[in-house]
PDB file of C-alpha atoms in Angstrom:
ATOM      1  CA  MET A  65     -43.784  27.064  -5.638  1.00 43.00           C
ATOM      2  CA  ASN A  66     -42.875  30.154  -4.019  1.00 47.00           C
ATOM      3  CA  THR A  67     -42.333  33.851  -5.879  1.00 48.00           C
ATOM      4  CA  SER A  68     -38.659  33.336  -6.315  1.00 58.00           C
ATOM      5  CA  THR A  69     -36.864  32.476  -8.891  1.00 62.00           C
ATOM      6  CA  PRO A  70     -33.037  31.572  -9.707  1.00 65.00           C
ATOM      7  CA  HIS A  71     -31.014  34.597 -10.244  1.00 64.00           C
ATOM      8  CA  ILE A  72     -27.462  35.045 -12.462  1.00 64.00           C
ATOM      9  CA  GLU A  73     -25.414  38.185 -12.011  1.00 65.00           C
ATOM     10  CA  VAL A  74     -23.378  37.518 -14.643  1.00 65.00           C
ATOM     11  CA  MET A  75     -24.436  37.573 -17.920  1.00 69.00           C
ATOM     12  CA  ARG A  76     -21.726  36.031 -19.613  1.00 72.00           C
ATOM     13  CA  SER A  77     -21.250  32.496 -20.102  1.00 72.00           C
ATOM     14  CA  GLN A  78     -18.613  30.175 -18.226  1.00 67.00           C
ATOM     15  CA  LEU A  79     -16.584  29.728 -21.610  1.00 72.00           C
ATOM     16  CA  GLY A  80     -16.905  33.481 -22.379  1.00 73.00           C
ATOM     17  CA  ARG A  81     -15.243  33.875 -18.596  1.00 70.00           C
ATOM     18  CA  ALA A  82     -12.431  31.863 -18.956  1.00 71.00           C
ATOM     19  CA  ARG A  83     -11.731  32.677 -22.794  1.00 75.00           C
ATOM     20  CA  GLY A  84      -8.181  34.952 -23.048  1.00 75.00           C
ATOM     21  CA  LEU A  85      -6.804  33.912 -19.528  1.00 73.00           C
ATOM     22  CA  GLY A  86      -4.653  31.753 -20.251  1.00 72.00           C
ATOM     23  CA  ALA A  87      -4.093  28.218 -18.597  1.00 72.00           C
ATOM     24  CA  GLY A  88      -4.729  28.069 -14.773  1.00 70.00           C
ATOM     25  CA  GLN A  89      -1.113  28.293 -14.430  1.00 70.00           C
ATOM     26  CA  SER A  90      -0.343  25.867 -11.832  1.00 76.00           C
ATOM     27  CA  GLY A  91      -0.698  22.953 -14.195  1.00 72.00           C
ATOM     28  CA  THR A  92       0.032  19.535 -13.037  1.00 86.00           C
ATOM     29  CA  ALA A  93       2.722  20.859  -9.854  1.00 90.00           C
ATOM     30  CA  HIS A  94       0.093  19.908  -7.126  1.00 92.00           C
ATOM     31  CA  TRP A  95      -0.433  16.104  -8.957  1.00 93.00           C
ATOM     32  CA  TRP A  96       3.572  15.789  -9.057  1.00 94.00           C
ATOM     33  CA  ALA A  97       4.151  17.169  -5.485  1.00 95.00           C
ATOM     34  CA  GLU A  98       1.603  14.205  -4.240  1.00 95.00           C
ATOM     35  CA  ARG A  99       3.022  11.473  -6.561  1.00 96.00           C
ATOM     36  CA  ALA A 100       6.986  12.301  -5.447  1.00 97.00           C
ATOM     37  CA  SER A 101       6.375  13.246  -2.045  1.00 97.00           C
ATOM     38  CA  ALA A 102       4.188   9.538  -1.683  1.00 97.00           C
ATOM     39  CA  ALA A 103       6.990   7.845  -3.570  1.00 97.00           C
ATOM     40  CA  SER A 104       9.652   9.338  -1.518  1.00 97.00           C
ATOM     41  CA  LEU A 105       7.753   8.076   1.642  1.00 97.00           C
ATOM     42  CA  LEU A 106       7.888   4.041   0.399  1.00 97.00           C
ATOM     43  CA  PRO A 107      11.684   4.251   1.703  1.00 97.00           C
ATOM     44  CA  LEU A 108      11.085   6.495   4.611  1.00 97.00           C
ATOM     45  CA  SER A 109       7.994   4.928   6.199  1.00 96.00           C
ATOM     46  CA  THR A 110       9.831   1.485   5.565  1.00 96.00           C
ATOM     47  CA  TRP A 111      12.834   2.788   7.804  1.00 97.00           C
ATOM     48  CA  PHE A 112      10.525   3.975   9.921  1.00 96.00           C
ATOM     49  CA  VAL A 113       8.914   1.059  10.739  1.00 96.00           C
ATOM     50  CA  VAL A 114      12.207  -0.820  11.272  1.00 96.00           C
ATOM     51  CA  GLN A 115      12.950   1.793  13.764  1.00 96.00           C
ATOM     52  CA  MET A 116      10.032   0.455  15.411  1.00 94.00           C
ATOM     53  CA  PHE A 117      11.016  -2.398  15.900  1.00 93.00           C
ATOM     54  CA  ARG A 118      14.392  -1.495  17.836  1.00 91.00           C
ATOM     55  CA  LEU A 119      12.215   0.645  20.093  1.00 91.00           C
ATOM     56  CA  GLY A 120       9.213  -1.297  21.032  1.00 87.00           C
ATOM     57  CA  GLY A 121       8.880  -0.871  24.529  1.00 85.00           C
ATOM     58  CA  ALA A 122      11.878   1.415  24.616  1.00 89.00           C
ATOM     59  CA  ASP A 123      12.521   3.607  28.109  1.00 90.00           C
ATOM     60  CA  HIS A 124      13.903   7.000  27.371  1.00 93.00           C
ATOM     61  CA  ALA A 125      17.054   6.402  28.084  1.00 92.00           C
ATOM     62  CA  GLU A 126      17.387   4.104  24.741  1.00 92.00           C
ATOM     63  CA  VAL A 127      15.014   6.790  22.608  1.00 93.00           C
ATOM     64  CA  ALA A 128      17.408   9.387  23.519  1.00 94.00           C
ATOM     65  CA  ARG A 129      20.031   7.656  22.477  1.00 93.00           C
ATOM     66  CA  TRP A 130      18.709   6.427  18.889  1.00 94.00           C
ATOM     67  CA  GLY A 131      17.725   9.943  18.389  1.00 94.00           C
ATOM     68  CA  ALA A 132      21.182  11.326  19.611  1.00 93.00           C
ATOM     69  CA  LYS A 133      22.254   9.749  16.257  1.00 93.00           C
ATOM     70  CA  PRO A 134      23.306  12.134  13.507  1.00 93.00           C
ATOM     71  CA  CYS A 135      21.841   9.218  10.728  1.00 95.00           C
ATOM     72  CA  ASN A 136      18.835   8.662  12.576  1.00 95.00           C
ATOM     73  CA  ALA A 137      18.078  12.295  13.552  1.00 95.00           C
ATOM     74  CA  THR A 138      18.335  12.881   9.792  1.00 96.00           C
ATOM     75  CA  MET A 139      16.279  10.266   8.765  1.00 97.00           C
ATOM     76  CA  LEU A 140      13.675  11.320  11.067  1.00 96.00           C
ATOM     77  CA  ALA A 141      13.864  14.472   9.924  1.00 97.00           C
ATOM     78  CA  ALA A 142      12.991  13.648   6.635  1.00 98.00           C
ATOM     79  CA  VAL A 143      10.057  11.321   7.766  1.00 98.00           C
ATOM     80  CA  ILE A 144       8.568  13.852   9.300  1.00 98.00           C
ATOM     81  CA  ILE A 145       8.953  16.549   6.717  1.00 98.00           C
ATOM     82  CA  THR A 146       7.726  14.547   3.709  1.00 98.00           C
ATOM     83  CA  THR A 147       4.856  13.284   6.004  1.00 98.00           C
ATOM     84  CA  PHE A 148       3.424  16.451   6.474  1.00 98.00           C
ATOM     85  CA  TYR A 149       4.426  17.865   3.683  1.00 98.00           C
ATOM     86  CA  HIS A 150       2.447  14.692   1.950  1.00 98.00           C
ATOM     87  CA  ALA A 151      -0.785  14.948   4.238  1.00 98.00           C
ATOM     88  CA  GLN A 152      -0.993  18.544   3.503  1.00 97.00           C
ATOM     89  CA  VAL A 153      -1.245  18.072  -0.366  1.00 96.00           C
ATOM     90  CA  GLY A 154      -3.370  14.839   0.346  1.00 96.00           C
ATOM     91  CA  LEU A 155      -5.730  16.967   2.959  1.00 97.00           C
ATOM     92  CA  GLN A 156      -6.073  20.038   0.217  1.00 95.00           C
ATOM     93  CA  VAL A 157      -7.505  17.828  -2.511  1.00 94.00           C
ATOM     94  CA  ILE A 158      -9.918  16.498   0.067  1.00 96.00           C
ATOM     95  CA  VAL A 159     -10.858  19.844   1.032  1.00 96.00           C
ATOM     96  CA  ASP A 160     -11.325  21.092  -2.549  1.00 91.00           C
ATOM     97  CA  ASP A 161     -13.326  17.870  -3.158  1.00 90.00           C
ATOM     98  CA  TYR A 162     -15.734  18.137  -0.144  1.00 91.00           C
ATOM     99  CA  VAL A 163     -15.813  21.631   1.419  1.00 91.00           C
ATOM    100  CA  HIS A 164     -17.771  24.341  -0.652  1.00 84.00           C
ATOM    101  CA  GLY A 165     -18.464  27.869  -0.634  1.00 82.00           C
ATOM    102  CA  LYS A 166     -17.833  30.339   2.193  1.00 89.00           C
ATOM    103  CA  ALA A 167     -15.641  27.387   4.467  1.00 93.00           C
ATOM    104  CA  HIS A 168     -13.666  26.551   1.717  1.00 93.00           C
ATOM    105  CA  LEU A 169     -10.698  29.285   2.315  1.00 95.00           C
ATOM    106  CA  PRO A 170     -10.754  29.124   6.217  1.00 97.00           C
ATOM    107  CA  THR A 171     -10.569  25.268   5.888  1.00 97.00           C
ATOM    108  CA  ARG A 172      -7.980  25.240   3.609  1.00 96.00           C
ATOM    109  CA  LEU A 173      -5.397  27.647   5.614  1.00 97.00           C
ATOM    110  CA  ALA A 174      -6.543  25.536   8.648  1.00 98.00           C
ATOM    111  CA  VAL A 175      -5.107  22.365   7.215  1.00 97.00           C
ATOM    112  CA  LYS A 176      -2.099  24.284   5.984  1.00 97.00           C
ATOM    113  CA  ILE A 177      -1.684  25.765   9.093  1.00 98.00           C
ATOM    114  CA  ILE A 178      -2.025  22.389  11.240  1.00 98.00           C
ATOM    115  CA  THR A 179       0.145  20.512   9.590  1.00 98.00           C
ATOM    116  CA  SER A 180       2.836  22.965   9.027  1.00 98.00           C
ATOM    117  CA  LEU A 181       2.838  23.192  12.967  1.00 98.00           C
ATOM    118  CA  LEU A 182       2.891  19.632  13.596  1.00 98.00           C
ATOM    119  CA  GLY A 183       5.594  18.902  10.882  1.00 98.00           C
ATOM    120  CA  LEU A 184       7.808  21.952  12.584  1.00 98.00           C
ATOM    121  CA  LEU A 185       7.128  20.769  16.278  1.00 97.00           C
ATOM    122  CA  GLY A 186       8.441  17.163  14.966  1.00 97.00           C
ATOM    123  CA  VAL A 187      11.735  18.736  13.481  1.00 97.00           C
ATOM    124  CA  PHE A 188      12.361  20.588  16.479  1.00 97.00           C
ATOM    125  CA  ALA A 189      11.855  17.421  18.432  1.00 96.00           C
ATOM    126  CA  VAL A 190      14.358  16.005  16.558  1.00 96.00           C
ATOM    127  CA  ILE A 191      16.568  18.566  17.046  1.00 96.00           C
ATOM    128  CA  LYS A 192      16.566  18.751  20.083  1.00 95.00           C
ATOM    129  CA  LEU A 193      17.366  15.075  20.921  1.00 94.00           C
ATOM    130  CA  VAL A 194      20.402  15.177  18.422  1.00 92.00           C
ATOM    131  CA  ALA A 195      21.771  18.256  20.359  1.00 90.00           C
ATOM    132  CA  GLY A 196      21.108  15.448  23.350  1.00 78.00           C
ATOM    133  CA  GLY A 197      19.593  18.088  25.719  1.00 54.00           C
ATOM    134  CA  SER A 198      16.451  17.134  28.313  1.00 47.00           C
ATOM    135  CA  SER A 199      15.384  19.634  30.673  1.00 46.00           C
ATOM    136  CA  GLY A 200      14.992  16.608  33.465  1.00 47.00           C
ATOM    137  CA  LYS A 201      11.708  17.000  33.344  1.00 46.00           C
TER     138      LYS A 201
ATOM    139  CA  MET B 298     -41.460  14.237 -10.141  1.00 38.00           C
ATOM    140  CA  GLN B 299     -41.953  17.321  -8.908  1.00 41.00           C
ATOM    141  CA  ALA B 300     -39.025  17.042  -6.118  1.00 43.00           C
ATOM    142  CA  ARG B 301     -36.045  17.745  -8.694  1.00 48.00           C
ATOM    143  CA  TRP B 302     -37.340  20.166 -10.737  1.00 48.00           C
ATOM    144  CA  ALA B 303     -38.525  22.596  -8.351  1.00 47.00           C
ATOM    145  CA  PRO B 304     -37.833  26.015  -8.877  1.00 48.00           C
ATOM    146  CA  ILE B 305     -34.583  26.892  -6.559  1.00 51.00           C
ATOM    147  CA  GLN B 306     -35.851  29.345  -3.579  1.00 51.00           C
ATOM    148  CA  ARG B 307     -32.316  30.372  -2.537  1.00 52.00           C
ATOM    149  CA  ARG B 308     -33.279  32.983   0.218  1.00 53.00           C
ATOM    150  CA  ASP B 309     -30.518  34.145   2.703  1.00 51.00           C
ATOM    151  CA  ARG B 310     -30.958  35.021   6.537  1.00 54.00           C
ATOM    152  CA  ASP B 311     -33.261  37.930   6.182  1.00 56.00           C
ATOM    153  CA  GLY B 312     -35.157  36.082   3.335  1.00 55.00           C
ATOM    154  CA  VAL B 313     -33.564  38.296   0.858  1.00 54.00           C
ATOM    155  CA  GLN B 314     -33.313  36.355  -2.520  1.00 54.00           C
ATOM    156  CA  ALA B 315     -29.477  35.733  -2.781  1.00 51.00           C
ATOM    157  CA  PRO B 316     -27.781  36.502  -5.554  1.00 52.00           C
ATOM    158  CA  MET B 317     -25.711  33.171  -7.406  1.00 52.00           C
ATOM    159  CA  GLN B 318     -21.731  33.579  -6.527  1.00 53.00           C
ATOM    160  CA  ASP B 319     -21.045  30.080  -5.882  1.00 59.00           C
ATOM    161  CA  ILE B 320     -20.120  29.330 -10.115  1.00 62.00           C
ATOM    162  CA  ARG B 321     -20.519  25.184  -9.025  1.00 64.00           C
ATOM    163  CA  LYS B 322     -23.859  26.448  -8.234  1.00 66.00           C
ATOM    164  CA  ALA B 323     -24.880  28.893 -11.372  1.00 67.00           C
ATOM    165  CA  LEU B 324     -23.712  26.135 -13.513  1.00 71.00           C
ATOM    166  CA  TYR B 325     -27.143  23.915 -12.316  1.00 74.00           C
ATOM    167  CA  VAL B 326     -29.756  26.900 -13.397  1.00 76.00           C
ATOM    168  CA  GLY B 327     -31.203  25.773 -16.650  1.00 79.00           C
ATOM    169  CA  SER B 328     -34.356  27.245 -18.380  1.00 79.00           C
ATOM    170  CA  ARG B 329     -37.472  25.684 -19.140  1.00 82.00           C
ATOM    171  CA  SER B 330     -39.339  25.752 -22.695  1.00 87.00           C
ATOM    172  CA  ASP B 331     -41.683  28.732 -20.971  1.00 85.00           C
ATOM    173  CA  GLY B 332     -38.348  30.652 -19.849  1.00 78.00           C
ATOM    174  CA  THR B 333     -38.734  30.254 -16.260  1.00 79.00           C
ATOM    175  CA  LEU B 334     -35.223  29.504 -14.454  1.00 79.00           C
ATOM    176  CA  ILE B 335     -34.963  26.054 -12.533  1.00 80.00           C
ATOM    177  CA  GLU B 336     -32.425  24.116 -11.111  1.00 79.00           C
ATOM    178  CA  ARG B 337     -31.198  21.345 -13.327  1.00 77.00           C
ATOM    179  CA  PRO B 338     -31.229  17.748 -12.207  1.00 75.00           C
ATOM    180  CA  MET B 339     -27.899  16.807  -9.957  1.00 73.00           C
ATOM    181  CA  SER B 340     -26.249  13.599 -11.063  1.00 72.00           C
ATOM    182  CA  PRO B 341     -27.590  10.377  -9.559  1.00 71.00           C
ATOM    183  CA  HIS B 342     -25.577  10.590  -6.333  1.00 74.00           C
ATOM    184  CA  LEU B 343     -24.262   7.446  -4.293  1.00 75.00           C
ATOM    185  CA  GLN B 344     -27.129   5.322  -3.439  1.00 76.00           C
ATOM    186  CA  VAL B 345     -28.535   4.290  -7.159  1.00 80.00           C
ATOM    187  CA  TYR B 346     -25.441   2.874  -7.641  1.00 84.00           C
ATOM    188  CA  ARG B 347     -24.724  -0.926  -7.382  1.00 86.00           C
ATOM    189  CA  TYR B 348     -22.396  -1.801  -4.795  1.00 88.00           C
ATOM    190  CA  ARG B 349     -18.672  -2.528  -5.780  1.00 90.00           C
ATOM    191  CA  LEU B 350     -15.707  -2.973  -3.833  1.00 93.00           C
ATOM    192  CA  SER B 351     -13.761  -1.087  -5.572  1.00 93.00           C
ATOM    193  CA  MET B 352     -15.787   2.212  -4.436  1.00 92.00           C
ATOM    194  CA  VAL B 353     -15.082   1.240  -1.214  1.00 94.00           C
ATOM    195  CA  LEU B 354     -11.260   0.685  -1.645  1.00 96.00           C
ATOM    196  CA  SER B 355     -11.607   4.369  -3.403  1.00 94.00           C
ATOM    197  CA  ILE B 356     -12.689   6.315  -0.509  1.00 94.00           C
ATOM    198  CA  SER B 357     -10.955   3.882   2.070  1.00 97.00           C
ATOM    199  CA  ASN B 358      -7.705   5.710   0.336  1.00 97.00           C
ATOM    200  CA  ARG B 359      -8.696   9.041   1.613  1.00 97.00           C
ATOM    201  CA  ILE B 360     -10.000   7.858   4.978  1.00 97.00           C
ATOM    202  CA  THR B 361      -7.001   5.927   5.684  1.00 97.00           C
ATOM    203  CA  GLY B 362      -5.432   9.141   4.566  1.00 97.00           C
ATOM    204  CA  VAL B 363      -7.048  11.125   7.219  1.00 97.00           C
ATOM    205  CA  ILE B 364      -6.440   8.646   9.804  1.00 97.00           C
ATOM    206  CA  ALA B 365      -2.980   8.158   9.086  1.00 97.00           C
ATOM    207  CA  THR B 366      -1.994  11.790   9.668  1.00 97.00           C
ATOM    208  CA  GLY B 367      -3.844  11.608  12.655  1.00 97.00           C
ATOM    209  CA  GLY B 368      -1.246   9.184  13.926  1.00 97.00           C
ATOM    210  CA  ALA B 369       1.666  11.150  12.557  1.00 97.00           C
ATOM    211  CA  ALA B 370       0.743  13.901  14.600  1.00 97.00           C
ATOM    212  CA  LEU B 371       0.287  11.217  17.920  1.00 96.00           C
ATOM    213  CA  GLY B 372       3.866  10.431  16.513  1.00 96.00           C
ATOM    214  CA  VAL B 373       4.906  13.800  16.439  1.00 97.00           C
ATOM    215  CA  PHE B 374       3.473  14.481  20.272  1.00 97.00           C
ATOM    216  CA  TRP B 375       5.786  10.852  21.110  1.00 96.00           C
ATOM    217  CA  LEU B 376       8.983  12.111  19.732  1.00 96.00           C
ATOM    218  CA  GLY B 377       7.994  15.798  21.437  1.00 96.00           C
ATOM    219  CA  ALA B 378       7.795  14.129  24.754  1.00 96.00           C
ATOM    220  CA  ALA B 379      11.220  12.362  24.053  1.00 95.00           C
ATOM    221  CA  ALA B 380      12.688  15.276  23.406  1.00 94.00           C
ATOM    222  CA  LYS B 381      11.192  17.200  26.638  1.00 93.00           C
ATOM    223  CA  GLY B 382      12.788  14.647  28.772  1.00 92.00           C
ATOM    224  CA  PRO B 383      12.098  11.054  31.230  1.00 94.00           C
ATOM    225  CA  LYS B 384       8.894  12.572  32.611  1.00 95.00           C
ATOM    226  CA  ALA B 385       7.316  13.506  29.855  1.00 95.00           C
ATOM    227  CA  PHE B 386       8.096  10.248  27.950  1.00 95.00           C
ATOM    228  CA  ASN B 387       6.627   7.708  30.527  1.00 94.00           C
ATOM    229  CA  THR B 388       3.573   9.992  30.362  1.00 95.00           C
ATOM    230  CA  ALA B 389       3.371   9.150  26.451  1.00 94.00           C
ATOM    231  CA  ARG B 390       4.442   5.306  27.091  1.00 92.00           C
ATOM    232  CA  LYS B 391       1.046   5.037  29.243  1.00 92.00           C
ATOM    233  CA  VAL B 392      -0.640   5.525  26.430  1.00 92.00           C
ATOM    234  CA  THR B 393       1.339   4.188  24.161  1.00 91.00           C
ATOM    235  CA  GLY B 394       1.064   0.806  26.800  1.00 88.00           C
ATOM    236  CA  ASN B 395      -2.247   1.081  27.354  1.00 90.00           C
ATOM    237  CA  PRO B 396      -4.455  -1.452  25.672  1.00 92.00           C
ATOM    238  CA  LEU B 397      -6.944   1.655  24.172  1.00 95.00           C
ATOM    239  CA  GLY B 398      -3.227   3.300  23.332  1.00 94.00           C
ATOM    240  CA  GLN B 399      -2.254   0.294  21.333  1.00 93.00           C
ATOM    241  CA  LEU B 400      -5.845  -0.078  20.075  1.00 95.00           C
ATOM    242  CA  VAL B 401      -5.225   3.409  18.492  1.00 96.00           C
ATOM    243  CA  LEU B 402      -1.559   2.607  17.400  1.00 95.00           C
ATOM    244  CA  LEU B 403      -3.036  -0.574  15.504  1.00 95.00           C
ATOM    245  CA  GLY B 404      -5.535   1.626  13.751  1.00 96.00           C
ATOM    246  CA  TRP B 405      -3.038   3.897  12.445  1.00 97.00           C
ATOM    247  CA  LEU B 406      -0.754   1.122  11.244  1.00 97.00           C
ATOM    248  CA  GLY B 407      -3.705  -0.707   9.502  1.00 97.00           C
ATOM    249  CA  SER B 408      -4.017   2.524   7.729  1.00 97.00           C
ATOM    250  CA  VAL B 409      -1.042   3.180   7.067  1.00 97.00           C
ATOM    251  CA  VAL B 410      -0.443  -0.100   5.617  1.00 98.00           C
ATOM    252  CA  TYR B 411      -3.446   0.357   3.543  1.00 98.00           C
ATOM    253  CA  HIS B 412      -3.341   4.085   2.280  1.00 98.00           C
ATOM    254  CA  THR B 413       0.410   2.403   1.355  1.00 97.00           C
ATOM    255  CA  VAL B 414      -1.061  -0.701  -1.041  1.00 97.00           C
ATOM    256  CA  GLY B 415      -3.800   2.097  -1.879  1.00 97.00           C
ATOM    257  CA  GLY B 416      -1.227   4.616  -3.170  1.00 97.00           C
ATOM    258  CA  LEU B 417       1.038   2.031  -4.821  1.00 97.00           C
ATOM    259  CA  ARG B 418      -2.295   1.095  -6.678  1.00 97.00           C
ATOM    260  CA  HIS B 419      -2.543   4.492  -7.674  1.00 96.00           C
ATOM    261  CA  LEU B 420       1.191   5.089  -8.577  1.00 96.00           C
ATOM    262  CA  ILE B 421       0.655   1.730 -11.181  1.00 96.00           C
ATOM    263  CA  TRP B 422      -1.928   2.955 -12.780  1.00 96.00           C
ATOM    264  CA  ASP B 423      -0.568   6.730 -13.255  1.00 94.00           C
ATOM    265  CA  ALA B 424       2.238   4.539 -14.926  1.00 95.00           C
ATOM    266  CA  GLY B 425      -0.315   3.191 -17.162  1.00 94.00           C
ATOM    267  CA  TYR B 426      -1.257  -0.494 -15.919  1.00 95.00           C
ATOM    268  CA  ARG B 427      -3.520  -2.451 -14.942  1.00 94.00           C
ATOM    269  CA  TYR B 428      -6.508   0.161 -15.385  1.00 92.00           C
ATOM    270  CA  ASP B 429      -8.844  -2.085 -17.448  1.00 93.00           C
ATOM    271  CA  LYS B 430     -11.930  -3.104 -15.221  1.00 91.00           C
ATOM    272  CA  GLU B 431     -11.509  -6.417 -15.806  1.00 94.00           C
ATOM    273  CA  GLU B 432      -7.885  -5.820 -13.701  1.00 94.00           C
ATOM    274  CA  LEU B 433      -9.340  -3.429 -11.263  1.00 93.00           C
ATOM    275  CA  ASN B 434     -11.960  -5.761 -10.196  1.00 93.00           C
ATOM    276  CA  LYS B 435      -9.051  -8.529  -9.600  1.00 95.00           C
ATOM    277  CA  ASP B 436      -6.883  -6.412  -7.828  1.00 95.00           C
ATOM    278  CA  GLY B 437      -9.103  -5.000  -5.374  1.00 96.00           C
ATOM    279  CA  PRO B 438      -9.511  -8.306  -2.933  1.00 97.00           C
ATOM    280  CA  VAL B 439      -5.963  -8.451  -3.718  1.00 97.00           C
ATOM    281  CA  ALA B 440      -5.386  -4.888  -2.112  1.00 97.00           C
ATOM    282  CA  VAL B 441      -7.524  -6.377   0.969  1.00 97.00           C
ATOM    283  CA  LYS B 442      -5.414  -9.160   1.346  1.00 98.00           C
ATOM    284  CA  VAL B 443      -1.791  -8.071   1.414  1.00 98.00           C
ATOM    285  CA  THR B 444      -3.339  -4.768   3.718  1.00 97.00           C
ATOM    286  CA  ALA B 445      -4.670  -7.569   6.254  1.00 97.00           C
ATOM    287  CA  GLY B 446      -1.726  -9.689   6.245  1.00 98.00           C
ATOM    288  CA  VAL B 447       1.056  -6.785   6.065  1.00 97.00           C
ATOM    289  CA  SER B 448      -0.572  -5.060   8.857  1.00 97.00           C
ATOM    290  CA  ALA B 449      -1.362  -8.530  11.378  1.00 97.00           C
ATOM    291  CA  VAL B 450       2.435  -9.881  10.882  1.00 97.00           C
ATOM    292  CA  LEU B 451       3.369  -6.382  11.888  1.00 97.00           C
ATOM    293  CA  GLY B 452       1.224  -5.512  14.661  1.00 95.00           C
ATOM    294  CA  ILE B 453       2.051  -8.630  16.453  1.00 95.00           C
ATOM    295  CA  ALA B 454       5.189  -8.597  15.420  1.00 95.00           C
ATOM    296  CA  LEU B 455       5.418  -5.268  17.108  1.00 94.00           C
ATOM    297  CA  LEU B 456       3.208  -5.923  20.247  1.00 92.00           C
ATOM    298  CA  CYS B 457       5.684  -9.118  20.625  1.00 93.00           C
ATOM    299  CA  VAL B 458       8.910  -6.638  20.774  1.00 93.00           C
ATOM    300  CA  ALA B 459       7.515  -4.184  23.034  1.00 90.00           C
ATOM    301  CA  GLY B 460       6.220  -7.419  25.515  1.00 89.00           C
ATOM    302  CA  ARG B 461       9.439  -8.510  25.201  1.00 91.00           C
ATOM    303  CA  ARG B 462      11.409  -6.121  26.238  1.00 89.00           C
ATOM    304  CA  ARG B 463       9.236  -4.847  29.114  1.00 85.00           C
ATOM    305  CA  HIS B 464       9.226  -8.457  30.408  1.00 87.00           C
ATOM    306  CA  ALA B 465      13.365  -8.299  30.218  1.00 89.00           C
ATOM    307  CA  ARG B 466      13.091  -5.042  32.098  1.00 85.00           C
ATOM    308  CA  ALA B 467      10.925  -6.395  34.877  1.00 84.00           C
ATOM    309  CA  LYS B 468      13.018  -9.052  34.921  1.00 86.00           C
ATOM    310  CA  ALA B 469      16.356  -7.015  35.493  1.00 83.00           C
ATOM    311  CA  GLY B 470      14.268  -5.166  38.228  1.00 71.00           C
ATOM    312  CA  LYS B 471      14.314  -1.879  36.959  1.00 57.00           C
ATOM    313  CA  VAL B 472      11.262  -0.103  37.394  1.00 54.00           C
ATOM    314  CA  SER B 473       9.866   0.642  33.923  1.00 48.00           C
TER     315      SER B 473
END
């Protein structure tokens, strides 16, 4: 046993610090975002699985023709946006639960940035496919 | 006995006593009857609980969510390759056609299926149903069986579809 003892800097109770500040504001928004995107993903991912049955083993020409159809592009973009939105919201809960202290904020930002970029990459791939462009590489 | 009730010794790198800034940690500080501050015992963790299926299913929902995100990232790269052109897409196909790549795809599929089943259970609980202990314990094994069944059927069917198309293309004499 050493000489050091615990030391509390703020001489107010947690309740005293919270009192008068009002609610945390965001309320149940995060919870709802998670459930709403989850429910939306049920039909969207079903559509995606069905499409994978159409595309299993397909070559580039077949995939390009498939992706160029406006209906497919719309559904595909919806799948991508909803998937990465749901991933962002869900991963944030995991980070909030398991990452503490100094690492918390950077990890949370990293989750936001990476999921956003992946979603954007998917959306731009869809745009390129639907525009029929292929660099020939 | 002693370990749990030992006084806190929190020091930073230079050996200076660090002030408590983390609220969560500050709440662990208690005092003995003689007035000395101590770290209060934390609630017992995983290892003291008896194994239940529901605890595995609960953490599995999170783990499969993370894996499903990784798989979605791979899916986006696949789509990006298709958008880039035939050459990039052929590289992607080498990955997806490879046995190791297909194992990864099956892992993604299984994770998505379990996360969907787990998510459906969550939506049912949120609506106020199936939340009693008996119902929870009854539904757990059902969730495992549904996941295994749906994953196996989808996985085998998708492999068959891909294999048949590759076969047909080989027969037609085209270079895949």
